[in-house]
Short mmCIF file of C-alpha atoms in Angstrom, two decimals:
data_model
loop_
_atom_site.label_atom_id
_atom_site.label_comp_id
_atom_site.label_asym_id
_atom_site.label_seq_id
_atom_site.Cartn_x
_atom_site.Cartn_y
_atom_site.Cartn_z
CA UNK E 1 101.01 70.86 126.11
CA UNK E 2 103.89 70.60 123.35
CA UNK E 3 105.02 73.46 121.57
CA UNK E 4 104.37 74.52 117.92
CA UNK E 5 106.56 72.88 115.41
CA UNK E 6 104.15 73.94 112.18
CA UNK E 7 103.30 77.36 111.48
CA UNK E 8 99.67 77.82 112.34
CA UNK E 9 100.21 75.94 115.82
CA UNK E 10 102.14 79.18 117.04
CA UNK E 11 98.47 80.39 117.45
CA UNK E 12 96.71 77.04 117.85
CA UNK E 13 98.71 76.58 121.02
CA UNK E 14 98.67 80.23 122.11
CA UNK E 15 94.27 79.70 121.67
CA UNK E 16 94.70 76.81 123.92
CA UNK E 17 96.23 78.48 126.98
CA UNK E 18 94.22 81.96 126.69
CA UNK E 19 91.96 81.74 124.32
CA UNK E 20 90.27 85.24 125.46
CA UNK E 21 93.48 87.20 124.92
CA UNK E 22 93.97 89.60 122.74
CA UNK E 23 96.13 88.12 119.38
CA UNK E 24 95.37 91.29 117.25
CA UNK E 25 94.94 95.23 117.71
CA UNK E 26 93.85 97.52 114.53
CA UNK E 27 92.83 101.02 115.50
CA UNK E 28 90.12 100.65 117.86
CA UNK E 29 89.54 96.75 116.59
CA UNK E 30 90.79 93.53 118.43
CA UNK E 31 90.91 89.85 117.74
CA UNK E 32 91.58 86.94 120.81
CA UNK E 33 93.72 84.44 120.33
CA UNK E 34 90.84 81.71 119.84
CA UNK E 35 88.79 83.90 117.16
CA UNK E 36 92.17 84.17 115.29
CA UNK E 37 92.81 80.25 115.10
CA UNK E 38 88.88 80.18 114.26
CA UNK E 39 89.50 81.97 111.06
CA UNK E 40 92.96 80.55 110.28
CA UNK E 41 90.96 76.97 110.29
CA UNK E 42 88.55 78.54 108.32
CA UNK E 43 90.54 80.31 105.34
CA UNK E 44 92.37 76.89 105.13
CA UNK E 45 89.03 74.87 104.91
CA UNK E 46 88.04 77.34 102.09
CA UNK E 47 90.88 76.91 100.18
CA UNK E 48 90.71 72.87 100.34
CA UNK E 49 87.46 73.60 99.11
CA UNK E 50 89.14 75.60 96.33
CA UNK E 51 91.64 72.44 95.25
CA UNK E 52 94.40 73.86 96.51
CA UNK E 53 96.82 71.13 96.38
CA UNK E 54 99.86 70.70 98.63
CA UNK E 55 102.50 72.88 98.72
CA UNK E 56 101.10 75.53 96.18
CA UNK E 57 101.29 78.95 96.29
CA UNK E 58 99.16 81.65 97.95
CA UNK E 59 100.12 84.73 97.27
CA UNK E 60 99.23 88.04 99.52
CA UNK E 61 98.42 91.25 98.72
CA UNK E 62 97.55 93.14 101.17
CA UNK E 63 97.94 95.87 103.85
CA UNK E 64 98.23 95.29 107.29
CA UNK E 65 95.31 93.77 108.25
CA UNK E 66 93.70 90.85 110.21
CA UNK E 67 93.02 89.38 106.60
CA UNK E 68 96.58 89.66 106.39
CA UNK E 69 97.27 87.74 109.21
CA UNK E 70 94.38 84.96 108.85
CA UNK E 71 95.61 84.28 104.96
CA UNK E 72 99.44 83.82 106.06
CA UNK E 73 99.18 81.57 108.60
CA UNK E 74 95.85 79.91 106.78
CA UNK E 75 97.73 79.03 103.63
CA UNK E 76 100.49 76.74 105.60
CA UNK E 77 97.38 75.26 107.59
CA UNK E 78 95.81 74.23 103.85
CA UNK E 79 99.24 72.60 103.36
CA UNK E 80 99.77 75.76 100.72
CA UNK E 81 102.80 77.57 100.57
CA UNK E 82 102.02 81.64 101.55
CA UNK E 83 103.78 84.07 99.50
CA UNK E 84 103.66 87.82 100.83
CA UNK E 85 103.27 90.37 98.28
CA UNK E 86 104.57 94.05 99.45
CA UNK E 87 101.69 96.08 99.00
CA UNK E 88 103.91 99.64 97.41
CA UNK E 89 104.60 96.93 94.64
CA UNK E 90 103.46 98.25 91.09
CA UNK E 91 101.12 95.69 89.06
CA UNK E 92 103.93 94.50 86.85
CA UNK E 93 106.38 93.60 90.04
CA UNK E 94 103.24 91.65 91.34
CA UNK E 95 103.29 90.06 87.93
CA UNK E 96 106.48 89.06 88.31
CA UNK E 97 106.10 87.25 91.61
CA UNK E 98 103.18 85.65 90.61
CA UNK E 99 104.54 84.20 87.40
CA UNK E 100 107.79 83.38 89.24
CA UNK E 101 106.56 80.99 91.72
CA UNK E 102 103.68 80.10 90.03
CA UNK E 103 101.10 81.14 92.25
CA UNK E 104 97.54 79.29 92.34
CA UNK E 105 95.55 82.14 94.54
CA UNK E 106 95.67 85.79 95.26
CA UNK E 107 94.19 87.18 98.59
CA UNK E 108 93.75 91.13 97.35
CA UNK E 109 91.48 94.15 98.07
CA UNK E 110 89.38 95.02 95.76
CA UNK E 111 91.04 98.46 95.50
CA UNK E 112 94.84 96.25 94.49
CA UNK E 113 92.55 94.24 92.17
CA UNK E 114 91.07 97.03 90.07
CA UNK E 115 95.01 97.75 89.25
CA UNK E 116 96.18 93.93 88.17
CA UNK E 117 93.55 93.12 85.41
CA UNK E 118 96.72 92.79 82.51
CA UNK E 119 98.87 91.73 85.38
CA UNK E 120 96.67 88.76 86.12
CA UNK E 121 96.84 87.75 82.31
CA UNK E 122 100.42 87.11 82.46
CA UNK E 123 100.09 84.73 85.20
CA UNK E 124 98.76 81.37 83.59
CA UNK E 125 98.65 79.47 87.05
CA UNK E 126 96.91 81.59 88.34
CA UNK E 127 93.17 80.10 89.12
CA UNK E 128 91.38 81.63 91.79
CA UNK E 129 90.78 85.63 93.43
CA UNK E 130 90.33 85.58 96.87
CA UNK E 131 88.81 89.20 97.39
CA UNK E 132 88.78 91.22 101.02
CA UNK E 133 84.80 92.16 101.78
CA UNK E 134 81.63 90.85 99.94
CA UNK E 135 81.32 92.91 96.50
CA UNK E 136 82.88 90.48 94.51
CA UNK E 137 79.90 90.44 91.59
CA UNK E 138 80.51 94.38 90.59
CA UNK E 139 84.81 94.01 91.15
CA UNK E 140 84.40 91.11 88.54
CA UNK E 141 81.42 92.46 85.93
CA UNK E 142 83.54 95.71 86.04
CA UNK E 143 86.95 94.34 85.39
CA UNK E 144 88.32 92.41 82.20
CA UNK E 145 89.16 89.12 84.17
CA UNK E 146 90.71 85.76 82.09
CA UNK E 147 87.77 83.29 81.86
CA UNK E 148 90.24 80.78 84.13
CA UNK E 149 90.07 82.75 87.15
CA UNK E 150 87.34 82.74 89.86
CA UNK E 151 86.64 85.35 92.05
CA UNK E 152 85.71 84.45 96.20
CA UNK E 153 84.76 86.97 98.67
CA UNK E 154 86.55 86.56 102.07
CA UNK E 155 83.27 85.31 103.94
CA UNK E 156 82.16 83.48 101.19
CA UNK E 157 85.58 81.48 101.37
CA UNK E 158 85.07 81.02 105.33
CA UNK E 159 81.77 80.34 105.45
CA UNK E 160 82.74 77.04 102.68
CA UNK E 161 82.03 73.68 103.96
CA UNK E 162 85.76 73.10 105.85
CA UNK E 163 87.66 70.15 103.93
CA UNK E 164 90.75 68.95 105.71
CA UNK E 165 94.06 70.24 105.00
CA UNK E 166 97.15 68.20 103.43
CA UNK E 167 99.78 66.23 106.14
CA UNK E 168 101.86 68.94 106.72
CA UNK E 169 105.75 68.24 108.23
CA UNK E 170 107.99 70.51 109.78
CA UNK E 171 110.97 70.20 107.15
CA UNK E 172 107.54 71.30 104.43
CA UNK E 173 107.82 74.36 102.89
CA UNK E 174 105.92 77.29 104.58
CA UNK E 175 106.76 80.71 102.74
CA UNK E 176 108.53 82.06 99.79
CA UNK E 177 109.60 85.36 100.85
CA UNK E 178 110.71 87.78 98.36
CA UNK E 179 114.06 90.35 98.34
CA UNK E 180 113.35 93.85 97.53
CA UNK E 181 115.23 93.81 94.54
CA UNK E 182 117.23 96.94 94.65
CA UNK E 183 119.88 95.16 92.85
CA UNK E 184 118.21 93.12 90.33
CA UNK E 185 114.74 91.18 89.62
CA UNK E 186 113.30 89.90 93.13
CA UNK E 187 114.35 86.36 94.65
CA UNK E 188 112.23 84.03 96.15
CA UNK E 189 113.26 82.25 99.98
CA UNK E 190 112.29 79.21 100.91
CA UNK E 191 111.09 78.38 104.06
CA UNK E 192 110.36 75.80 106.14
CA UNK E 193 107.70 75.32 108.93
CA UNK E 194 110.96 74.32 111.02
CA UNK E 195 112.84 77.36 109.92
CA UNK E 196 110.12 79.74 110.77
CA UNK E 197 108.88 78.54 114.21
CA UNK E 198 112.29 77.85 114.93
CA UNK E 199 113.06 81.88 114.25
CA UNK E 200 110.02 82.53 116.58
CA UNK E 201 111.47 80.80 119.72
CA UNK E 202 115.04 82.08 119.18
CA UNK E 203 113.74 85.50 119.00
CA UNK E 204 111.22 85.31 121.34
CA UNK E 205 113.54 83.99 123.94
CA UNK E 206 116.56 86.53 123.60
CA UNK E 207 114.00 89.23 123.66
CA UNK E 208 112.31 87.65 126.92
CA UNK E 209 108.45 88.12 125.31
CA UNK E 210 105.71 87.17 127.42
CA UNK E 211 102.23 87.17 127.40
CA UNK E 212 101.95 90.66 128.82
CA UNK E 213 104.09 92.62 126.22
CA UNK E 214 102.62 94.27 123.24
CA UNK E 215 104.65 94.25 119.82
CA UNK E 216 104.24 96.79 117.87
CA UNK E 217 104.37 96.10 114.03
CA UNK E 218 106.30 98.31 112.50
CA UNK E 219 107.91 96.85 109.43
CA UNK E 220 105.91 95.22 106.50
CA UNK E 221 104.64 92.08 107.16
CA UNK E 222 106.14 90.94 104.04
CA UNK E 223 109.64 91.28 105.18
CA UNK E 224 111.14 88.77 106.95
CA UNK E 225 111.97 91.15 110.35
CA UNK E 226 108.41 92.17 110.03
CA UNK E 227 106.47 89.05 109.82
CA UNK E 228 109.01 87.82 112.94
CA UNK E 229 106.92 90.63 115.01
CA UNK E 230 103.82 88.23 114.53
CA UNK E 231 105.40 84.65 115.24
CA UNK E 232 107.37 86.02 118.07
CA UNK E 233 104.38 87.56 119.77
CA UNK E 234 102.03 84.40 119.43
CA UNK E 235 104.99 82.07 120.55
CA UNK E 236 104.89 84.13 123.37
CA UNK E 237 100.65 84.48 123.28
CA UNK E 238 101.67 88.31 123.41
#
């Protein structure tokens, strides 16, 4: 079997070896490695079925959840770029983001949407609302939206006919992650499937992970050090 060089194949491969094992703990919740890659095909089928063309953004903003999880490595699948929102972010830092790398879709809550209604004005590339559980009808009737953007529940999106994702290299780009900006406005990184599966195996190997070990994930995913906790376990099918 060849290792991952994209993204998404750190859990395509980990499915193919032990597809039972556990990829995902929440509370008293679990997802195996093969229902994981299910969804991951899935959310990228929806958004090809969304026109998501290659290499634009996704942006998330979310907690730590599986959703979370699913729509970052589901983006890069799409041939989309995934762009990792910090959740403590106030709507007008979102804004900025948004606007800044010209982001195509938000993945939100429905609780985060109800607070980015004038946020979501000020970002005119924005097109579609990609929105965690099923009430999408009453978050959209109850919210002044911009008549551009559409709003998607998450299983409407992964129950969409699956359209085939954009030829994706290694050297494509696979995240913008953004600085805190304790110093100044935020700034976007670039990066690379190579970069970030690349970062997975280094770390993974120094730290000896195997498929026995549990990682805990402590930091926000949408650092850097804190997203590593999830490509380093499923390198390792941890």
């Amino acid at each position: 079997m060849t290792e991952a060089t994209l993204l998404p194949e750190l859990i395509g491969r980990a499915a193919d070896r032990t597809p039972q094992a556990m990829a995902l703990t929440s509370a008293a919740t679990s997802m195996a490695y093969a229902d994981l890659a299910t969804a991951v095909r899935q959310f990228a089928g929806g958004l090809r079925g969304l026109g998501l063309a290659r290499s634009e953004r996704v942006a998330i903003y979310l907690d730590k959840r599986f959703e979370t999880v699913v729509a970052s490595f589901g983006a890069p699948a799409a041939g989309g770029v995934f762009v990792p929102v910090n959740p403590l972010l106030k709507p007008e830092q979102v804004a900025f983001i948004l606007q800044d790398c010209n982001v195509r879709v938000l993945v939100t809550s429905p609780e985060r949407l109800a607070l980015l209604p004038q946020a979501l004005s000020e970002c005119p590339d924005l097109r579609h609302v990609v929105v965690t559980g099923t009430a999408t009808t009453t978050v959209a009737e109850s919210m002044a939206f911009p008549a551009r953007l559409t709003v998607t529940s998450w299983p409407d999106l992964l129950g969409a006919n699956a359209q085939a994702g954009h030829r994706v290299i290694d050297t494509d780009m696979a995240a913008i992650l953004y600085t805190s900006g304790s110093t100044g406005k935020p700034k976007g990184v670039v990066l690379s499937h190579r970069n970030m599966v690349a970062g997975a195996k280094s770390v993974a190997s120094y730290l000896r992970n195997n498929p026995d070990d549990t990682l805990l994930a402590a930091l926000p995913l949408s650092f850097d050090a804190g997203f590593s906790q999830l490509t380093t376990a499923f390198h390792a099918g941890a």
